[in-house]
């Protein structure tokens, strides 16, 4: 029998949870609100919460001054490109590990994950040097390659965990019924693999979008994505709260929305299904 | 059934991923190792020959080394303590029946998706600024002197910012674990008159053990190399220079590649010690 919950207790739970939730969300909320204020209202003392003249001016100024669209485009290309490239390389690998496992499969998987533990700062200079030699410094292609490599272990692992859950019996049953290999792939395997591939894509896009170490160190002007665009607001002379807020909202909004849609996958993806 | 044919096909399908990761690991690692034995100053003469173990000794004996290790450990330890304790409490709260659970969960996990550079800048300027920050207004409201967060309480500030970013992760993982707890066991304990505290200690906490370990290990890996938050707030000053940041400064700012590489090797060793523990746990799970 389900536990009977009194209405009183539910009210207390609701109030407590909403209070904590709003407290944690507050910095984001405050940033959103500030982005619609004028600079004078943004630093008003005492602070103004909801009752001010809302303006869209900051967003226009941010775009005008720093060509937000180009940074956004760089972010999309780098995060999207590295994710797709990673998937192209990882899908066959994870597929074969899940369906044709050998004695060494587990060792290979663990080794792949161990490359993720390589501290970036320890290998920054070699990569920097190689990038200069190969003309990849401050190019989107260079960052696509780096992002793909740092996220590849996660992509392989996530896909492996998803693929392993596809039951082999269904395949065998289909074969018994006389399904050809083509029918098998189109009608049985693909529909079962697509959700896993989609959530892997989503999580990796988020990780690549927010990654800052490599983007800050390997880009300057041409290929800089939103992480670097925001970092340029850290200089004290260029500091305007309303504009900083507008820029921040423009940088995090796309990914925040994607993140909310993929929260369940996030748990699995980041713990490789170790927590259920 | 795996045939000889399908096995070689499988090997072929795995090859690109394996080769790429092997290259990604070996090439820069070998270079770092090579540089670490060199006196290598790109802007002051370039490669000035072998240095033996000089860089390793110099890195460890420099006055910046131990403070940076201390700062790293304080940040990692502080963030872990905060996120695990509050993560458990928050997960238990969110597991309770309530109205609007879905929305509350969305509010709580949101910080995890905020770019580290954005969250550091927002906290630094709009909350921790001693003149215009919200905290300053709050302190003044209660008649207290505003705190100069990032210069006078720098480590605390960094820990606060990073904890805010990682609390959602801890909460989410722990909540998933709590939801798999058998509620009948809890009910039985409640019926038997076990007080809430001992129910927590003897049923909930042991059940969460594995999830907590995973949270600790994964966060440790990421927190050991925390960079962006320090880069846009203090630039390593006021005692917030972590090992990662110290190496970054040696390599890119003072362009002493040999010395920085030796530091990099230390960081790699440190990360690998942590990684071994993580591998064990994940590896065990793979068998299950």
Tab-separated table of N, CA, C and O in Angstrom, chain B residues 124-192:
chain	number	residue	atom	x	y	z
B	124	UNK	N	30.452	36.918	-9.284
B	124	UNK	CA	31.469	37.895	-8.936
B	124	UNK	C	30.896	39.313	-8.940
B	124	UNK	O	31.104	40.078	-8.011
B	125	UNK	N	30.168	39.652	-9.992
B	125	UNK	CA	29.735	41.032	-10.142
B	125	UNK	C	28.408	41.336	-9.487
B	125	UNK	O	28.263	42.341	-8.807
B	126	UNK	N	27.441	40.475	-9.687
B	126	UNK	CA	26.098	40.844	-9.247
B	126	UNK	C	25.789	40.399	-7.825
B	126	UNK	O	24.831	40.872	-7.228
B	127	UNK	N	26.599	39.516	-7.279
B	127	UNK	CA	26.353	39.098	-5.899
B	127	UNK	C	27.479	39.494	-4.971
B	127	UNK	O	27.258	40.027	-3.898
B	128	UNK	N	28.730	39.261	-5.399
B	128	UNK	CA	29.846	39.438	-4.487
B	128	UNK	C	30.535	40.784	-4.590
B	128	UNK	O	31.466	41.049	-3.842
B	129	UNK	N	30.100	41.626	-5.497
B	129	UNK	CA	30.728	42.937	-5.594
B	129	UNK	C	30.485	43.726	-4.307
B	129	UNK	O	29.354	43.825	-3.843
B	130	UNK	N	31.571	44.288	-3.722
B	130	UNK	CA	31.410	44.943	-2.412
B	130	UNK	C	30.596	46.237	-2.466
B	130	UNK	O	30.167	46.737	-1.422
B	131	UNK	N	30.380	46.806	-3.652
B	131	UNK	CA	29.595	48.046	-3.729
B	131	UNK	C	28.185	47.784	-4.263
B	131	UNK	O	27.186	48.121	-3.625
B	132	UNK	N	28.114	47.166	-5.419
B	132	UNK	CA	26.812	47.009	-6.063
B	132	UNK	C	26.216	45.609	-5.963
B	132	UNK	O	25.110	45.367	-6.428
B	133	UNK	N	26.968	44.683	-5.396
B	133	UNK	CA	26.473	43.318	-5.327
B	133	UNK	C	25.276	43.176	-4.397
B	133	UNK	O	25.097	43.953	-3.455
B	134	UNK	N	24.450	42.176	-4.665
B	134	UNK	CA	23.268	41.954	-3.831
B	134	UNK	C	23.645	41.638	-2.388
B	134	UNK	O	22.968	42.053	-1.450
B	135	UNK	N	24.736	40.887	-2.205
B	135	UNK	CA	25.172	40.563	-0.846
B	135	UNK	C	25.510	41.829	-0.076
B	135	UNK	O	25.195	41.952	1.115
B	136	UNK	N	26.142	42.789	-0.767
B	136	UNK	CA	26.496	44.046	-0.106
B	136	UNK	C	25.224	44.756	0.371
B	136	UNK	O	25.152	45.252	1.499
B	137	UNK	N	24.195	44.781	-0.513
B	137	UNK	CA	22.916	45.400	-0.117
B	137	UNK	C	22.320	44.675	1.078
B	137	UNK	O	21.821	45.303	2.015
B	138	UNK	N	22.409	43.352	1.040
B	138	UNK	CA	21.826	42.535	2.105
B	138	UNK	C	22.542	42.807	3.427
B	138	UNK	O	21.917	43.003	4.471
B	139	UNK	N	23.871	42.846	3.363
B	139	UNK	CA	24.663	43.095	4.582
B	139	UNK	C	24.321	44.479	5.147
B	139	UNK	O	24.141	44.634	6.336
B	140	UNK	N	24.224	45.459	4.238
B	140	UNK	CA	23.922	46.817	4.684
B	140	UNK	C	22.542	46.909	5.316
B	140	UNK	O	22.345	47.594	6.300
B	141	UNK	N	21.626	46.161	4.729
B	141	UNK	CA	20.254	46.143	5.245
B	141	UNK	C	20.249	45.716	6.705
B	141	UNK	O	19.488	46.238	7.519
B	142	UNK	N	21.132	44.768	7.032
B	142	UNK	CA	21.209	44.313	8.418
B	142	UNK	C	22.247	45.105	9.218
B	142	UNK	O	22.641	44.708	10.310
B	143	UNK	N	22.696	46.211	8.629
B	143	UNK	CA	23.608	47.083	9.346
B	143	UNK	C	25.029	46.572	9.452
B	143	UNK	O	25.803	47.029	10.295
B	144	UNK	N	25.398	45.610	8.590
B	144	UNK	CA	26.757	45.076	8.656
B	144	UNK	C	27.612	45.696	7.557
B	144	UNK	O	27.097	46.227	6.577
B	145	UNK	N	28.914	45.614	7.749
B	145	UNK	CA	29.852	46.106	6.757
B	145	UNK	C	29.916	45.106	5.594
B	145	UNK	O	30.127	43.918	5.825
B	146	UNK	N	29.714	45.549	4.323
B	146	UNK	CA	29.796	44.607	3.198
B	146	UNK	C	31.151	43.902	3.143
B	146	UNK	O	32.171	44.495	3.465
B	147	UNK	N	31.124	42.652	2.749
B	147	UNK	CA	32.347	41.856	2.673
B	147	UNK	C	32.983	42.017	1.298
B	147	UNK	O	32.283	42.054	0.291
B	148	UNK	N	34.293	42.135	1.265
B	148	UNK	CA	34.977	42.126	-0.032
B	148	UNK	C	35.256	40.681	-0.394
B	148	UNK	O	36.364	40.183	-0.244
B	149	UNK	N	34.230	40.041	-0.896
B	149	UNK	CA	34.259	38.588	-1.060
B	149	UNK	C	35.504	38.046	-1.739
B	149	UNK	O	36.239	37.245	-1.169
B	150	UNK	N	35.726	38.476	-2.980
B	150	UNK	CA	36.773	37.798	-3.756
B	150	UNK	C	38.190	38.185	-3.356
B	150	UNK	O	39.138	37.520	-3.751
B	151	UNK	N	38.355	39.244	-2.528
B	151	UNK	CA	39.717	39.488	-2.067
B	151	UNK	C	39.913	39.051	-0.620
B	151	UNK	O	40.955	38.523	-0.265
B	152	UNK	N	38.912	39.259	0.232
B	152	UNK	CA	39.110	38.917	1.641
B	152	UNK	C	38.622	37.525	2.021
B	152	UNK	O	39.061	36.967	3.017
B	153	UNK	N	37.666	37.009	1.262
B	153	UNK	CA	37.189	35.654	1.546
B	153	UNK	C	37.249	34.871	0.241
B	153	UNK	O	36.294	34.212	-0.165
B	154	UNK	N	38.399	34.950	-0.407
B	154	UNK	CA	38.494	34.461	-1.780
B	154	UNK	C	38.184	32.962	-1.914
B	154	UNK	O	37.389	32.576	-2.764
B	155	UNK	N	38.821	32.152	-1.069
B	155	UNK	CA	38.576	30.714	-1.194
B	155	UNK	C	37.121	30.373	-0.914
B	155	UNK	O	36.498	29.586	-1.626
B	156	UNK	N	36.571	30.989	0.135
B	156	UNK	CA	35.161	30.762	0.455
B	156	UNK	C	34.293	31.132	-0.740
B	156	UNK	O	33.350	30.408	-1.081
B	157	UNK	N	34.608	32.246	-1.368
B	157	UNK	CA	33.809	32.688	-2.521
B	157	UNK	C	33.857	31.664	-3.643
B	157	UNK	O	32.826	31.315	-4.215
B	158	UNK	N	35.078	31.212	-3.969
B	158	UNK	CA	35.208	30.227	-5.051
B	158	UNK	C	34.430	28.960	-4.687
B	158	UNK	O	33.714	28.395	-5.522
B	159	UNK	N	34.570	28.534	-3.430
B	159	UNK	CA	33.863	27.318	-3.011
B	159	UNK	C	32.353	27.510	-3.151
B	159	UNK	O	31.635	26.621	-3.603
B	160	UNK	N	31.862	28.699	-2.784
B	160	UNK	CA	30.423	28.978	-2.916
B	160	UNK	C	29.979	28.880	-4.371
B	160	UNK	O	28.961	28.252	-4.693
B	161	UNK	N	30.738	29.530	-5.238
B	161	UNK	CA	30.356	29.551	-6.655
B	161	UNK	C	30.351	28.137	-7.232
B	161	UNK	O	29.397	27.710	-7.887
B	162	UNK	N	31.421	27.404	-6.962
B	162	UNK	CA	31.539	26.068	-7.537
B	162	UNK	C	30.504	25.111	-6.929
B	162	UNK	O	29.951	24.261	-7.623
B	163	UNK	N	30.228	25.285	-5.645
B	163	UNK	CA	29.217	24.435	-5.012
B	163	UNK	C	27.852	24.666	-5.648
B	163	UNK	O	27.083	23.732	-5.860
B	164	UNK	N	27.565	25.910	-5.925
B	164	UNK	CA	26.280	26.231	-6.563
B	164	UNK	C	26.166	25.518	-7.900
B	164	UNK	O	25.098	25.006	-8.268
B	165	UNK	N	27.292	25.434	-8.615
B	165	UNK	CA	27.249	24.773	-9.919
B	165	UNK	C	27.097	23.262	-9.804
B	165	UNK	O	26.500	22.636	-10.670
B	166	UNK	N	27.676	22.671	-8.746
B	166	UNK	CA	27.714	21.208	-8.664
B	166	UNK	C	26.634	20.609	-7.780
B	166	UNK	O	26.386	19.413	-7.838
B	167	UNK	N	26.007	21.431	-6.954
B	167	UNK	CA	24.925	20.906	-6.113
B	167	UNK	C	23.830	20.222	-6.939
B	167	UNK	O	23.342	19.151	-6.562
B	168	UNK	N	23.422	20.785	-8.080
B	168	UNK	CA	22.401	20.118	-8.888
B	168	UNK	C	22.810	18.719	-9.318
B	168	UNK	O	21.989	17.794	-9.298
B	169	UNK	N	24.066	18.566	-9.695
B	169	UNK	CA	24.546	17.246	-10.115
B	169	UNK	C	24.407	16.252	-8.972
B	169	UNK	O	23.811	15.179	-9.131
B	170	UNK	N	24.926	16.631	-7.788
B	170	UNK	CA	24.843	15.735	-6.629
B	170	UNK	C	23.382	15.411	-6.318
B	170	UNK	O	23.017	14.250	-6.107
B	171	UNK	N	22.545	16.441	-6.313
B	171	UNK	CA	21.136	16.240	-5.987
B	171	UNK	C	20.470	15.273	-6.963
B	171	UNK	O	19.735	14.365	-6.556
B	172	UNK	N	20.747	15.485	-8.231
B	172	UNK	CA	20.109	14.678	-9.267
B	172	UNK	C	20.486	13.202	-9.126
B	172	UNK	O	19.622	12.315	-9.180
B	173	UNK	N	21.771	12.939	-8.936
B	173	UNK	CA	22.233	11.557	-8.793
B	173	UNK	C	21.637	10.939	-7.526
B	173	UNK	O	21.133	9.815	-7.532
B	174	UNK	N	21.685	11.692	-6.412
B	174	UNK	CA	21.197	11.157	-5.139
B	174	UNK	C	19.691	10.954	-5.171
B	174	UNK	O	19.174	9.989	-4.604
B	175	UNK	N	18.990	11.869	-5.859
B	175	UNK	CA	17.543	11.720	-5.972
B	175	UNK	C	17.192	10.443	-6.738
B	175	UNK	O	16.304	9.688	-6.341
B	176	UNK	N	17.924	10.205	-7.824
B	176	UNK	CA	17.698	8.978	-8.585
B	176	UNK	C	17.909	7.753	-7.702
B	176	UNK	O	17.153	6.788	-7.764
B	177	UNK	N	18.955	7.811	-6.866
B	177	UNK	CA	19.234	6.682	-5.979
B	177	UNK	C	18.143	6.523	-4.929
B	177	UNK	O	17.680	5.411	-4.649
B	178	UNK	N	17.695	7.636	-4.348
B	178	UNK	CA	16.661	7.572	-3.304
B	178	UNK	C	15.376	6.983	-3.858
B	178	UNK	O	14.683	6.209	-3.194
B	179	UNK	N	15.071	7.335	-5.102
B	179	UNK	CA	13.809	6.858	-5.669
B	179	UNK	C	13.779	5.347	-5.852
B	179	UNK	O	12.718	4.752	-5.960
B	180	UNK	N	14.982	4.736	-5.891
B	180	UNK	CA	15.007	3.285	-6.037
B	180	UNK	C	14.939	2.578	-4.688
B	180	UNK	O	14.958	1.363	-4.615
B	181	UNK	N	14.866	3.375	-3.612
B	181	UNK	CA	14.782	2.780	-2.272
B	181	UNK	C	13.414	2.134	-2.086
B	181	UNK	O	12.384	2.699	-2.441
B	182	UNK	N	13.461	0.948	-1.518
B	182	UNK	CA	12.232	0.206	-1.286
B	182	UNK	C	11.445	0.873	-0.151
B	182	UNK	O	11.867	0.842	0.997
B	183	UNK	N	10.304	1.473	-0.490
B	183	UNK	CA	9.599	2.250	0.529
B	183	UNK	C	8.967	1.354	1.589
B	183	UNK	O	8.699	1.793	2.701
B	184	UNK	N	8.769	0.087	1.253
B	184	UNK	CA	8.167	-0.817	2.246
B	184	UNK	C	9.079	-1.019	3.447
B	184	UNK	O	8.623	-1.115	4.588
B	185	UNK	N	10.378	-1.042	3.149
B	185	UNK	CA	11.350	-1.206	4.224
B	185	UNK	C	11.268	-0.018	5.192
B	185	UNK	O	11.284	-0.175	6.405
B	186	UNK	N	11.148	1.173	4.602
B	186	UNK	CA	11.033	2.377	5.421
B	186	UNK	C	9.757	2.361	6.243
B	186	UNK	O	9.744	2.698	7.428
B	187	UNK	N	8.667	1.952	5.591
B	187	UNK	CA	7.384	1.905	6.291
B	187	UNK	C	7.431	0.935	7.460
B	187	UNK	O	6.964	1.230	8.554
B	188	UNK	N	8.031	-0.235	7.193
B	188	UNK	CA	8.132	-1.234	8.249
B	188	UNK	C	8.895	-0.667	9.445
B	188	UNK	O	8.489	-0.831	10.603
B	189	UNK	N	9.993	0.045	9.144
B	189	UNK	CA	10.794	0.629	10.218
B	189	UNK	C	9.984	1.667	10.982
B	189	UNK	O	10.044	1.772	12.204
B	190	UNK	N	9.176	2.421	10.210
B	190	UNK	CA	8.369	3.462	10.828
B	190	UNK	C	7.322	2.834	11.754
B	190	UNK	O	7.091	3.300	12.864
B	191	UNK	N	6.707	1.746	11.256
B	191	UNK	CA	5.710	1.026	12.042
B	191	UNK	C	6.323	0.514	13.342
B	191	UNK	O	5.706	0.533	14.393
B	192	UNK	N	7.570	0.008	13.199
B	192	UNK	CA	8.232	-0.536	14.378
B	192	UNK	C	8.672	0.558	15.341
B	192	UNK	O	9.293	0.277	16.366
